[in-house]
Short mmCIF file of C-alpha atoms in Angstrom, two decimals:
data_model
loop_
_atom_site.label_atom_id
_atom_site.label_comp_id
_atom_site.label_asym_id
_atom_site.label_seq_id
_atom_site.Cartn_x
_atom_site.Cartn_y
_atom_site.Cartn_z
CA MET A 1 0.02 -0.02 -0.08
CA GLY A 2 1.30 3.50 -0.78
CA ASP A 3 1.72 6.41 1.58
CA SER A 4 -1.60 6.63 3.47
CA SER A 5 -0.96 10.45 4.11
CA GLU A 6 -0.27 11.29 0.35
CA LEU A 7 -3.12 13.21 -1.27
CA ARG A 8 -5.03 11.06 -3.74
CA TYR A 9 -7.90 11.05 -6.18
CA LEU A 10 -10.50 8.29 -6.87
CA ARG A 11 -9.56 6.81 -10.38
CA SER A 12 -11.88 7.88 -13.37
CA ASN A 13 -12.61 4.33 -14.17
CA VAL A 14 -13.81 3.06 -10.59
CA ILE A 15 -17.21 1.17 -10.86
CA ILE A 16 -19.59 0.68 -8.08
CA GLU A 17 -22.17 -1.99 -8.10
CA PRO A 18 -24.73 -1.63 -5.43
CA LEU A 19 -26.04 -4.95 -4.35
CA VAL A 20 -28.89 -6.42 -2.34
CA ASP A 21 -28.43 -10.00 -1.26
CA ARG A 22 -25.79 -9.99 -4.12
CA PHE A 23 -28.22 -9.06 -6.78
CA TYR A 24 -27.65 -5.70 -8.44
CA ALA A 25 -29.89 -3.26 -6.88
CA TRP A 26 -32.52 -1.23 -8.69
CA MET A 27 -35.91 0.22 -7.46
CA PHE A 28 -37.78 -3.05 -7.70
CA THR A 29 -35.17 -4.97 -5.67
CA PHE A 30 -34.78 -2.25 -3.03
CA ALA A 31 -38.44 -0.80 -2.27
CA PRO A 32 -39.75 -3.15 0.45
CA VAL A 33 -42.96 -4.38 -1.22
CA GLN A 34 -41.51 -4.84 -4.64
CA ALA A 35 -38.26 -6.32 -3.40
CA SER A 36 -40.02 -8.75 -1.24
CA MET A 37 -42.15 -10.15 -4.35
CA ASN A 38 -39.08 -10.03 -6.64
CA LEU A 39 -37.04 -11.89 -4.14
CA ALA A 40 -39.61 -14.61 -3.51
CA PHE A 41 -41.25 -14.96 -6.95
CA LEU A 42 -38.30 -14.13 -9.37
CA GLN A 43 -34.83 -14.36 -7.67
CA VAL A 44 -35.22 -17.49 -5.35
CA PRO A 45 -36.86 -19.55 -8.25
CA LEU A 46 -34.05 -18.30 -10.63
CA LEU A 47 -31.40 -19.41 -8.19
CA GLU A 48 -33.15 -22.88 -7.88
CA SER A 49 -33.44 -23.28 -11.64
CA TYR A 50 -29.65 -22.59 -12.01
CA LEU A 51 -28.72 -25.09 -9.39
CA GLN A 52 -30.79 -27.70 -11.21
CA SER A 53 -28.88 -27.07 -14.47
CA PRO A 54 -25.96 -24.62 -14.12
CA GLN A 55 -24.61 -25.53 -17.56
CA VAL A 56 -27.90 -24.77 -19.30
CA HIS A 57 -27.99 -21.20 -17.66
CA VAL A 58 -24.30 -20.49 -18.55
CA ALA A 59 -24.90 -21.55 -22.14
CA ALA A 60 -28.10 -19.42 -22.44
CA SER A 61 -26.27 -16.46 -20.90
CA ASN A 62 -23.78 -16.60 -23.66
CA ASN A 63 -26.15 -17.06 -26.48
CA PRO A 64 -26.80 -13.75 -28.31
CA ASP A 65 -30.38 -14.67 -29.30
CA LEU A 66 -31.23 -15.11 -25.56
CA ARG A 67 -29.56 -11.77 -24.51
CA GLY A 68 -31.49 -10.31 -21.71
CA GLY A 69 -33.25 -13.58 -20.63
CA TYR A 70 -33.26 -14.73 -16.92
CA PHE A 71 -30.32 -16.92 -16.87
CA VAL A 72 -27.62 -16.91 -14.17
CA ASN A 73 -24.36 -16.56 -15.71
CA VAL A 74 -22.14 -18.02 -13.04
CA PRO A 75 -19.47 -20.73 -13.94
CA GLU A 76 -20.68 -24.24 -12.91
CA GLU A 77 -17.65 -24.71 -10.73
CA ARG A 78 -18.98 -21.83 -8.52
CA ALA A 79 -22.34 -23.40 -8.10
CA GLY A 80 -21.50 -24.34 -4.49
CA GLU A 81 -21.46 -20.47 -3.76
CA VAL A 82 -24.88 -19.96 -5.34
CA THR A 83 -26.01 -22.75 -3.04
CA GLU A 84 -24.77 -21.01 -0.06
CA LEU A 85 -26.35 -17.84 -1.16
CA LEU A 86 -29.66 -19.36 -1.74
CA GLU A 87 -29.65 -20.95 1.69
CA THR A 88 -28.69 -17.72 3.34
CA ILE A 89 -31.43 -15.83 1.52
CA LYS A 90 -34.04 -18.46 2.80
CA LYS A 91 -32.78 -18.18 6.34
CA ASP A 92 -31.98 -14.43 6.75
CA ARG A 93 -34.66 -12.91 4.55
CA ALA A 94 -37.54 -15.38 5.97
CA ASP A 95 -39.55 -12.18 6.90
CA MET A 96 -39.35 -10.79 3.42
CA LEU A 97 -40.28 -14.16 1.77
CA ALA A 98 -43.23 -14.48 4.25
CA PHE A 99 -44.35 -10.94 3.42
CA ALA A 100 -44.38 -11.82 -0.32
CA ASP A 101 -46.41 -14.76 0.49
CA ALA A 102 -48.97 -12.66 2.64
CA ILE A 103 -49.35 -10.17 -0.38
CA ALA A 104 -50.24 -12.95 -2.60
CA GLU A 105 -52.77 -14.30 0.00
CA GLY A 106 -54.07 -10.83 0.57
CA GLU A 107 -54.58 -10.23 -3.23
CA GLU A 108 -56.47 -13.64 -3.50
CA LEU A 109 -58.56 -12.83 -0.51
CA VAL A 110 -59.74 -9.73 -2.32
CA ARG A 111 -60.17 -11.43 -5.71
CA GLN A 112 -62.42 -13.86 -4.08
CA ASN A 113 -64.48 -11.91 -1.64
CA ALA A 114 -64.55 -8.13 -2.89
CA THR A 115 -67.60 -8.23 -4.93
CA GLY A 116 -68.73 -4.59 -4.65
CA PHE A 117 -69.99 -4.66 -1.17
CA ASP A 118 -68.50 -3.61 2.26
CA LEU A 119 -64.77 -4.56 2.71
CA THR A 120 -64.58 -4.02 6.37
CA PRO A 121 -65.22 -7.93 7.14
CA LEU A 122 -62.09 -8.68 5.27
CA TYR A 123 -59.68 -6.86 7.35
CA PRO A 124 -59.60 -9.45 10.22
CA LYS A 125 -58.97 -12.06 7.47
CA LEU A 126 -55.79 -10.63 6.22
CA PRO A 127 -52.44 -12.39 6.64
CA PRO A 128 -50.92 -10.67 9.99
CA ALA A 129 -47.94 -9.50 8.04
CA LEU A 130 -50.23 -7.14 6.05
CA ASN A 131 -51.79 -5.60 9.13
CA GLY A 132 -51.31 -1.92 9.43
CA LEU A 133 -49.56 -1.80 5.98
CA ILE A 134 -52.46 -1.89 3.60
CA GLU A 135 -55.88 -0.43 2.69
CA MET A 136 -58.30 -2.33 0.56
CA ALA A 137 -60.37 -0.11 -1.82
CA TYR A 138 -62.58 -0.07 -4.74
CA ASP A 139 -62.45 2.22 -7.86
CA THR A 140 -65.51 3.65 -9.39
CA SER A 141 -66.10 0.60 -11.48
CA ASN A 142 -66.19 -1.58 -8.23
CA GLN A 143 -62.83 -3.27 -8.97
CA ALA A 144 -60.99 -3.68 -5.60
CA ALA A 145 -57.30 -3.71 -4.94
CA ILE A 146 -54.79 -3.40 -2.16
CA ARG A 147 -53.08 -0.17 -1.50
CA PHE A 148 -49.86 -0.10 0.54
CA ILE A 149 -48.95 2.50 3.02
CA GLU A 150 -45.59 2.44 1.48
CA PRO A 151 -43.73 4.80 4.05
CA LEU A 152 -44.55 2.32 6.70
CA THR A 153 -43.23 -0.70 4.75
CA TYR A 154 -39.65 0.97 5.11
CA LYS A 155 -40.11 0.52 8.93
CA SER A 156 -41.37 -3.20 8.67
CA PRO A 157 -39.51 -6.41 8.61
CA ALA A 158 -39.74 -6.20 4.87
CA PHE A 159 -36.98 -3.66 4.75
CA ASP A 160 -33.57 -4.57 5.98
CA GLU A 161 -30.51 -2.55 5.50
CA ARG A 162 -28.43 -5.53 6.01
CA ARG A 163 -29.25 -6.76 2.69
CA GLN A 164 -27.15 -3.85 1.05
CA SER A 165 -23.52 -3.88 -0.04
CA VAL A 166 -21.41 -2.53 -2.60
CA GLN A 167 -18.60 -3.93 -4.87
CA LEU A 168 -15.92 -1.63 -6.05
CA SER A 169 -13.51 -2.34 -9.08
CA LEU A 170 -11.79 -0.96 -12.05
CA ASP A 171 -13.74 -0.85 -15.48
CA ASP A 172 -11.69 -2.99 -17.86
CA GLY A 173 -14.18 -2.55 -20.72
CA VAL A 174 -15.46 -6.11 -20.35
CA GLU A 175 -19.35 -6.16 -20.31
CA ARG A 176 -20.58 -7.18 -16.85
CA PRO A 177 -23.18 -9.87 -16.42
CA PHE A 178 -26.92 -8.79 -16.92
CA ILE A 179 -28.10 -7.05 -14.02
CA LEU A 180 -31.57 -8.56 -13.65
CA SER A 181 -30.49 -12.29 -13.48
CA THR A 182 -27.01 -12.91 -12.16
CA PRO A 183 -25.81 -12.29 -8.63
CA ARG A 184 -22.43 -10.79 -8.08
CA LEU A 185 -20.13 -13.20 -6.15
CA PRO A 186 -16.81 -12.32 -4.52
CA SER A 187 -13.80 -11.93 -6.80
CA PRO A 188 -10.04 -11.22 -5.91
CA ASP A 189 -9.97 -7.89 -7.86
CA VAL A 190 -13.17 -6.55 -6.30
CA LEU A 191 -13.34 -4.46 -3.11
CA GLU A 192 -16.48 -5.87 -0.99
CA LEU A 193 -18.01 -3.46 1.34
CA GLN A 194 -20.78 -4.68 3.73
CA ILE A 195 -22.29 -1.14 4.18
CA PRO A 196 -25.70 0.41 3.34
CA PHE A 197 -25.92 2.67 0.39
CA ASN A 198 -26.48 5.69 2.61
CA HIS A 199 -23.24 5.08 4.33
CA PRO A 200 -21.33 8.40 4.61
CA GLY A 201 -17.97 6.84 3.65
CA LEU A 202 -19.41 6.44 0.00
CA GLU A 203 -19.97 10.12 -0.29
CA ALA A 204 -16.41 10.72 0.97
CA LEU A 205 -14.99 8.23 -1.60
CA PHE A 206 -16.78 9.67 -4.73
CA GLN A 207 -16.04 13.23 -3.65
CA ALA A 208 -12.49 12.15 -4.07
CA ARG A 209 -13.01 12.34 -7.65
CA MET A 210 -13.04 16.18 -7.42
CA LYS A 211 -11.12 17.03 -4.11
CA PRO A 212 -8.07 15.07 -3.26
CA THR A 213 -8.01 13.19 0.27
CA THR A 214 -5.80 10.69 1.77
CA ALA A 215 -6.14 6.87 1.89
CA ALA A 216 -5.92 7.15 5.76
CA LYS A 217 -9.22 9.24 5.75
CA LEU A 218 -10.94 6.99 3.29
CA VAL A 219 -9.97 3.84 5.16
CA GLU A 220 -11.61 5.47 8.47
CA ALA A 221 -14.59 6.77 6.70
CA LEU A 222 -15.35 3.31 5.21
CA GLY A 223 -14.32 1.26 8.17
CA LEU A 224 -11.77 -0.91 6.16
CA ASP A 225 -9.59 -3.55 7.53
CA GLU A 226 -5.96 -4.03 6.33
CA ALA A 227 -6.79 -6.19 3.35
CA GLN A 228 -9.58 -3.92 2.17
CA ALA A 229 -7.27 -0.99 2.68
CA ALA A 230 -4.77 -2.60 0.17
CA GLN A 231 -7.71 -3.17 -2.33
CA LEU A 232 -8.62 0.64 -2.09
CA ASP A 233 -5.21 1.64 -2.84
CA LYS A 234 -5.58 0.21 -6.28
CA LEU A 235 -8.63 2.44 -6.82
CA LEU A 236 -6.72 5.79 -5.97
CA THR A 237 -4.27 7.77 -8.00
CA THR A 238 -2.15 10.98 -7.45
CA GLU A 239 -3.40 12.72 -10.62
CA PRO A 240 -6.86 14.26 -11.13
CA SER A 241 -8.69 13.35 -14.49
CA LEU A 242 -11.52 15.97 -14.48
CA SER A 243 -12.15 17.48 -17.93
CA ALA A 244 -11.03 21.18 -18.14
CA ASP A 245 -14.22 22.05 -20.13
CA ARG A 246 -16.77 20.64 -17.76
CA HIS A 247 -18.12 24.17 -17.12
CA ILE A 248 -19.00 26.93 -19.54
CA GLU A 249 -18.70 30.68 -19.14
CA ASP A 250 -21.37 32.00 -21.50
CA GLY A 251 -24.42 30.90 -23.51
CA GLY A 252 -25.95 27.58 -23.37
CA ARG A 253 -24.75 24.03 -23.91
CA ILE A 254 -26.16 20.48 -24.01
CA ARG A 255 -24.10 17.42 -23.88
CA TYR A 256 -25.50 13.98 -24.79
CA PHE A 257 -23.78 11.29 -22.45
CA GLY A 258 -25.42 8.33 -23.93
CA HIS A 259 -28.70 6.68 -23.65
CA ALA A 260 -31.21 9.20 -22.23
CA CYS A 261 -28.54 11.25 -20.35
CA LEU A 262 -28.24 14.95 -21.16
CA VAL A 263 -26.30 17.67 -19.22
CA LEU A 264 -27.92 21.05 -19.94
CA GLN A 265 -25.72 24.00 -18.73
CA THR A 266 -25.47 27.72 -18.47
CA PRO A 267 -22.88 29.43 -16.51
CA ASP A 268 -25.30 29.52 -13.62
CA VAL A 269 -26.95 26.01 -13.74
CA SER A 270 -26.44 22.44 -14.38
CA ILE A 271 -29.15 20.03 -15.16
CA VAL A 272 -28.59 16.36 -15.72
CA THR A 273 -31.32 13.92 -17.17
CA ASP A 274 -31.66 10.34 -16.41
CA PRO A 275 -27.81 9.79 -15.47
CA PHE A 276 -26.45 6.63 -16.80
CA ILE A 277 -22.74 7.50 -17.40
CA SER A 278 -19.68 5.49 -18.68
CA THR A 279 -16.68 5.16 -16.27
CA ASP A 280 -14.19 4.10 -19.10
CA ASN A 281 -12.39 7.45 -20.13
CA THR A 282 -9.82 5.56 -22.21
CA LYS A 283 -11.94 5.29 -25.37
CA GLY A 284 -12.15 9.04 -26.24
CA ASP A 285 -15.54 8.43 -27.90
CA ARG A 286 -17.89 9.33 -24.96
CA TYR A 287 -18.31 11.62 -22.10
CA THR A 288 -17.72 10.12 -18.74
CA LEU A 289 -18.08 11.06 -14.97
CA ASP A 290 -14.86 13.26 -15.60
CA ASP A 291 -17.05 15.65 -17.86
CA LEU A 292 -19.76 16.32 -15.33
CA PRO A 293 -19.83 19.69 -13.61
CA ASP A 294 -18.78 19.61 -10.16
CA TYR A 295 -22.19 20.78 -8.93
CA ILE A 296 -25.33 19.84 -10.37
CA ASP A 297 -28.32 21.85 -9.52
CA LEU A 298 -31.10 19.40 -10.77
CA VAL A 299 -31.15 15.91 -11.67
CA LEU A 300 -34.25 14.92 -13.65
CA ILE A 301 -35.46 11.41 -13.49
CA THR A 302 -38.21 10.43 -16.17
CA HIS A 303 -39.35 7.09 -14.87
CA GLY A 304 -38.63 4.08 -12.79
CA HIS A 305 -37.08 1.72 -15.20
CA GLN A 306 -33.71 0.34 -14.48
CA ASP A 307 -32.01 2.14 -17.30
CA HIS A 308 -33.34 5.77 -16.17
CA ILE A 309 -32.94 5.52 -12.48
CA VAL A 310 -29.45 4.09 -12.40
CA LEU A 311 -28.32 3.57 -8.89
CA GLU A 312 -24.53 2.93 -9.68
CA THR A 313 -24.49 6.49 -11.25
CA LEU A 314 -26.68 8.27 -8.66
CA LEU A 315 -24.66 7.03 -5.71
CA GLN A 316 -21.69 8.67 -7.27
CA LEU A 317 -23.51 12.02 -7.45
CA ARG A 318 -24.22 12.34 -3.51
CA GLY A 319 -23.00 15.64 -2.02
CA ARG A 320 -22.87 17.50 -5.27
CA VAL A 321 -26.61 17.74 -6.31
CA GLY A 322 -29.14 20.39 -5.19
CA ALA A 323 -32.03 18.05 -5.76
CA VAL A 324 -33.35 14.94 -7.72
CA VAL A 325 -36.75 15.84 -9.30
CA VAL A 326 -38.85 12.79 -9.58
CA PRO A 327 -42.52 12.18 -10.83
CA ARG A 328 -44.76 11.56 -7.85
CA SER A 329 -46.04 7.91 -7.44
CA SER A 330 -49.78 6.87 -6.98
CA ARG A 331 -49.20 6.50 -3.28
CA GLY A 332 -49.48 2.66 -2.73
CA ASN A 333 -50.06 0.92 -6.08
CA LEU A 334 -48.04 -2.35 -6.02
CA GLU A 335 -46.78 -1.57 -9.43
CA ASP A 336 -45.85 2.11 -8.61
CA PRO A 337 -43.30 2.46 -5.92
CA SER A 338 -42.17 5.84 -4.64
CA MET A 339 -38.92 7.10 -6.13
CA GLY A 340 -39.00 9.80 -3.66
CA LEU A 341 -38.77 7.44 -0.75
CA TYR A 342 -36.20 5.21 -2.52
CA LEU A 343 -33.80 8.03 -3.30
CA ARG A 344 -34.30 9.76 0.12
CA GLU A 345 -33.44 6.32 1.85
CA ILE A 346 -30.12 6.34 -0.02
CA GLY A 347 -29.14 9.84 0.95
CA LEU A 348 -30.22 12.05 -2.02
CA PRO A 349 -32.31 15.38 -1.84
CA VAL A 350 -35.58 14.98 -3.66
CA ILE A 351 -38.26 17.08 -5.14
CA GLU A 352 -41.44 15.31 -6.12
CA VAL A 353 -43.52 16.75 -8.95
CA ASP A 354 -46.93 16.14 -10.56
CA ASP A 355 -47.90 17.00 -14.11
CA PHE A 356 -47.36 20.79 -14.83
CA ASP A 357 -45.44 21.43 -11.60
CA GLU A 358 -42.56 23.96 -12.11
CA VAL A 359 -39.02 23.99 -10.69
CA PRO A 360 -37.60 27.35 -11.09
CA PHE A 361 -33.84 27.90 -11.37
CA LYS A 362 -31.66 30.85 -12.17
CA GLY A 363 -32.49 32.05 -15.59
CA GLY A 364 -35.06 29.28 -16.40
CA ARG A 365 -37.51 26.64 -15.14
CA VAL A 366 -38.28 22.99 -15.47
CA VAL A 367 -41.81 21.95 -15.95
CA ALA A 368 -42.99 18.36 -15.47
CA THR A 369 -45.12 17.32 -18.49
CA PRO A 370 -47.19 13.99 -18.95
CA PHE A 371 -45.65 10.85 -20.00
CA LEU A 372 -47.87 8.36 -22.03
CA GLY A 373 -47.31 4.61 -22.41
CA GLU A 374 -44.10 2.40 -22.23
CA HIS A 375 -45.22 0.82 -18.96
CA SER A 376 -47.30 -2.02 -20.17
CA ASP A 377 -50.67 -0.25 -19.49
CA LEU A 378 -50.01 -0.65 -15.80
CA ASP A 379 -51.45 2.05 -13.53
CA ILE A 380 -48.04 3.88 -13.09
CA ARG A 381 -48.11 7.48 -12.34
CA SER A 382 -44.50 8.10 -11.49
CA LYS A 383 -43.39 8.88 -15.04
CA SER A 384 -42.81 12.45 -16.51
CA THR A 385 -41.33 14.17 -19.54
CA PHE A 386 -39.82 17.34 -18.75
CA TRP A 387 -39.89 20.88 -20.46
CA VAL A 388 -36.67 22.73 -19.79
CA GLU A 389 -36.31 26.57 -20.54
CA LEU A 390 -32.71 27.36 -20.61
CA ALA A 391 -30.51 30.11 -22.15
CA GLY A 392 -33.53 31.10 -24.45
CA LYS A 393 -34.37 27.69 -25.68
CA ASN A 394 -37.21 25.31 -24.98
CA VAL A 395 -36.02 21.83 -24.72
CA PHE A 396 -38.40 18.82 -24.58
CA VAL A 397 -37.08 15.76 -22.77
CA GLY A 398 -39.28 13.21 -23.96
CA ALA A 399 -37.65 10.06 -22.72
CA ASP A 400 -39.63 6.86 -23.78
CA SER A 401 -42.90 8.59 -23.82
CA SER A 402 -45.14 7.45 -26.64
CA GLY A 403 -47.18 9.46 -29.21
CA ILE A 404 -50.15 7.05 -28.81
CA ASP A 405 -52.40 10.15 -28.12
CA PRO A 406 -50.97 13.21 -30.04
CA VAL A 407 -53.53 15.70 -28.71
CA LEU A 408 -51.62 15.65 -25.42
CA TYR A 409 -48.61 17.35 -27.09
CA ARG A 410 -50.88 19.90 -28.41
CA TYR A 411 -51.89 20.67 -24.85
CA ILE A 412 -48.34 21.05 -23.74
CA ARG A 413 -47.64 23.34 -26.69
CA ASN A 414 -50.61 25.41 -26.03
CA ASN A 415 -49.80 25.66 -22.35
CA LEU A 416 -46.03 26.18 -22.58
CA GLY A 417 -45.19 27.24 -26.23
CA GLN A 418 -43.13 25.85 -29.07
CA VAL A 419 -40.44 23.52 -28.62
CA ASP A 420 -37.00 24.33 -30.04
CA MET A 421 -35.31 20.89 -29.39
CA ALA A 422 -37.07 17.58 -28.87
CA PHE A 423 -35.20 14.50 -27.39
CA LEU A 424 -37.13 11.28 -28.11
CA GLY A 425 -36.93 7.61 -27.36
CA MET A 426 -37.99 5.14 -29.97
CA GLU A 427 -37.75 1.67 -28.46
CA CYS A 428 -40.90 1.03 -30.30
CA ASP A 429 -40.86 -2.79 -29.89
CA GLY A 430 -40.08 -3.25 -26.21
CA ALA A 431 -40.03 -6.18 -23.82
CA PRO A 432 -43.27 -7.91 -22.99
CA LEU A 433 -45.04 -7.08 -19.61
CA THR A 434 -43.80 -9.83 -17.58
CA TRP A 435 -40.07 -9.43 -18.50
CA LEU A 436 -39.86 -6.45 -16.07
CA TYR A 437 -42.91 -7.00 -14.00
CA GLY A 438 -43.50 -10.63 -13.79
CA GLY A 439 -42.42 -10.78 -10.10
CA LEU A 440 -45.32 -8.51 -9.08
CA PHE A 441 -48.22 -10.73 -10.43
CA THR A 442 -49.81 -13.27 -8.03
CA LYS A 443 -52.19 -14.45 -10.74
CA PRO A 444 -50.91 -15.93 -13.79
CA VAL A 445 -50.57 -13.86 -16.85
CA THR A 446 -50.92 -15.59 -20.21
CA LYS A 447 -48.01 -15.30 -22.81
CA LYS A 448 -50.42 -13.83 -25.32
CA MET A 449 -51.53 -11.15 -22.81
CA SER A 450 -48.01 -10.25 -21.92
CA ASP A 451 -46.72 -10.13 -25.45
CA SER A 452 -49.47 -7.69 -26.29
CA ARG A 453 -48.50 -5.24 -23.57
CA LYS A 454 -44.98 -4.03 -24.23
CA LEU A 455 -42.45 -1.67 -22.84
CA SER A 456 -42.71 0.41 -26.11
CA GLY A 457 -41.83 4.00 -26.98
CA SER A 458 -42.84 5.71 -30.05
CA ASN A 459 -42.72 4.37 -33.56
CA ALA A 460 -41.94 6.61 -36.72
CA ALA A 461 -45.57 7.82 -36.99
CA GLN A 462 -45.99 8.47 -33.32
CA ALA A 463 -42.65 10.40 -33.26
CA ALA A 464 -43.69 12.50 -36.06
CA ASP A 465 -47.02 13.27 -34.45
CA ILE A 466 -45.10 14.43 -31.29
CA MET A 467 -43.07 16.75 -33.51
CA ASN A 468 -46.01 18.27 -35.32
CA GLU A 469 -47.94 18.94 -32.06
CA LEU A 470 -44.83 20.32 -30.39
CA GLY A 471 -44.15 22.59 -33.23
CA ALA A 472 -40.56 21.44 -33.21
CA THR A 473 -38.06 21.41 -35.94
CA GLU A 474 -35.11 19.70 -34.19
CA ALA A 475 -35.47 15.96 -33.22
CA TYR A 476 -32.82 13.79 -31.37
CA VAL A 477 -33.38 10.19 -30.91
CA TYR A 478 -31.36 8.72 -28.13
CA ALA A 479 -29.55 5.43 -28.31
CA MET A 480 -31.52 2.36 -27.12
CA GLY A 481 -28.81 0.50 -25.18
CA GLU A 482 -26.57 0.67 -28.29
CA GLU A 483 -23.69 2.05 -26.43
CA SER A 484 -21.12 -0.40 -25.41
CA TRP A 485 -21.03 0.49 -21.72
CA GLN A 486 -24.93 -0.24 -21.08
CA GLY A 487 -25.06 -3.97 -21.90
CA HIS A 488 -25.25 -5.01 -18.19
CA VAL A 489 -28.37 -3.11 -17.89
CA MET A 490 -29.98 -3.03 -21.35
CA ALA A 491 -28.99 -6.36 -22.83
CA THR A 492 -30.07 -5.30 -26.22
CA THR A 493 -28.90 -6.54 -29.45
CA TYR A 494 -29.58 -4.79 -32.89
CA HIS A 495 -28.73 -5.52 -36.43
CA PRO A 496 -29.22 -3.24 -39.41
CA ASP A 497 -32.87 -4.83 -40.18
CA THR A 498 -34.08 -4.58 -36.65
CA TYR A 499 -37.58 -2.99 -36.54
CA GLN A 500 -36.68 -0.32 -34.18
CA LEU A 501 -33.76 0.86 -36.23
CA LYS A 502 -35.81 0.92 -39.45
CA GLN A 503 -38.46 3.13 -37.58
CA ILE A 504 -35.95 5.37 -36.54
CA GLU A 505 -34.71 5.58 -40.31
CA GLU A 506 -38.32 6.22 -41.50
CA PHE A 507 -38.61 9.00 -38.88
CA LEU A 508 -35.39 10.59 -39.78
CA GLY A 509 -36.42 10.42 -43.54
CA TRP A 510 -39.76 12.16 -42.43
CA CYS A 511 -37.89 14.98 -40.68
CA LYS A 512 -35.51 15.37 -43.77
CA GLU A 513 -38.42 15.73 -46.17
CA ARG A 514 -39.65 18.78 -44.02
CA GLY A 515 -36.32 20.35 -43.70
CA PHE A 516 -36.15 19.61 -39.87
CA THR A 517 -32.82 18.66 -38.17
CA ALA A 518 -32.93 15.21 -36.88
CA GLU A 519 -30.25 12.74 -35.56
CA HIS A 520 -30.09 9.17 -34.19
CA LEU A 521 -27.54 9.96 -31.23
CA PHE A 522 -24.73 7.50 -30.25
CA ASN A 523 -22.12 7.90 -27.56
CA GLN A 524 -21.74 11.61 -27.68
CA ARG A 525 -22.81 14.90 -29.04
CA GLU A 526 -22.78 18.62 -28.08
CA TRP A 527 -24.81 21.71 -29.02
CA ARG A 528 -23.78 25.22 -28.06
CA TRP A 529 -25.58 28.52 -28.65
#
């Protein structure tokens, strides 16, 4: 280990993987209700399936045609470690597994007995694990459902910080295993920290990207032993790597960091959308964490999918963010956990917004605008597009919102004005309903039904309708998991004849015919005015 008193920086290419019970953490494996159900009905059966046929899972994991499938990519010779992990989960997470079973029992109770009459007699029949945590209610069509009192679930046995840990390593450019299926086992070149995500030591560690500190201070902040301190030393360097042009002195600038991540700047303000940022600064073909401004006034999160609220990036922004702006959830729907509760729990400041709420900043404002589609027709309210007025331009951050009802965008224009630049997602043939939400269903969903309800954004015609209604003449379609550093989260594979790419080509042709500026973004791009 080097001199522990020497000033050091965190290396640019350090990766953090936040884990819960060794599975990669995202909102549906963290929020207590959804985490319990995914653990019981998805992750435990997945590990059991792997242990029955490890070689089948490994072969499927390496088959490009099955990319993004639920297969555990752990070598067969390490199956014993998976057995140990499964046994530990069943023993130490018994409360969570019981809670998931109670949810299934409670939903069946409602299905069988809520026939439009008084629900009061059903409360004594609820499984004890649900008492005090739910309310049963009808909608105006007399369809009954369970609503969770979500803040209390974070105080219940269904939430346990001891599940949380992090792995720190250096980005070597090799694609990591798919996050929804493969647990992260220990490795000699990985620093394992059994600490919760809100641990102050993590903030101190990532602040060292910008401000030098000593290894001794970091060892103390993270509570490391001698062996861990030696591993930490490999993650530190004596030279800073921040980009000299990460701030601007006049005008406005937007930088595309990949996927749905934009950095919008003036000399007075910095705004980041859906941060999902590469740590590999050796390629020279992308912006990385080195290119972020030192202070970020607002982070805008459009929706709760794992490629838009990316915990491994968000954790690295703690201590340098004014607020994370998130759409408000429905307050208790099983399929719609609160992003606000989730992010506050990991130590980030949060502003929750409803449609057409405004967040002002010096020289401009952000307005939350409605988001249609892309959520398999589930009753999910925590999704928002954003209108950003910045340095004299109106920018529409459309994320994966669909143009299924173009009149919505006419209302946006009539209320807020004409758009100068529109950023759109066109993953128009998304995954089926059960790919992402399967762990939340306690009643079987047929394949035909699941396939009919996809996680799809706009096709060419819908994107054109959005442009027409917004009055926009510049359109930028973000890459759909095509950038190399996103494979572990996106697991998408495209070829020139892929339907989504053909739809993007059709849309770009439509724009060209009308004299509009339009591009399919990839890796990086900058606009200045």
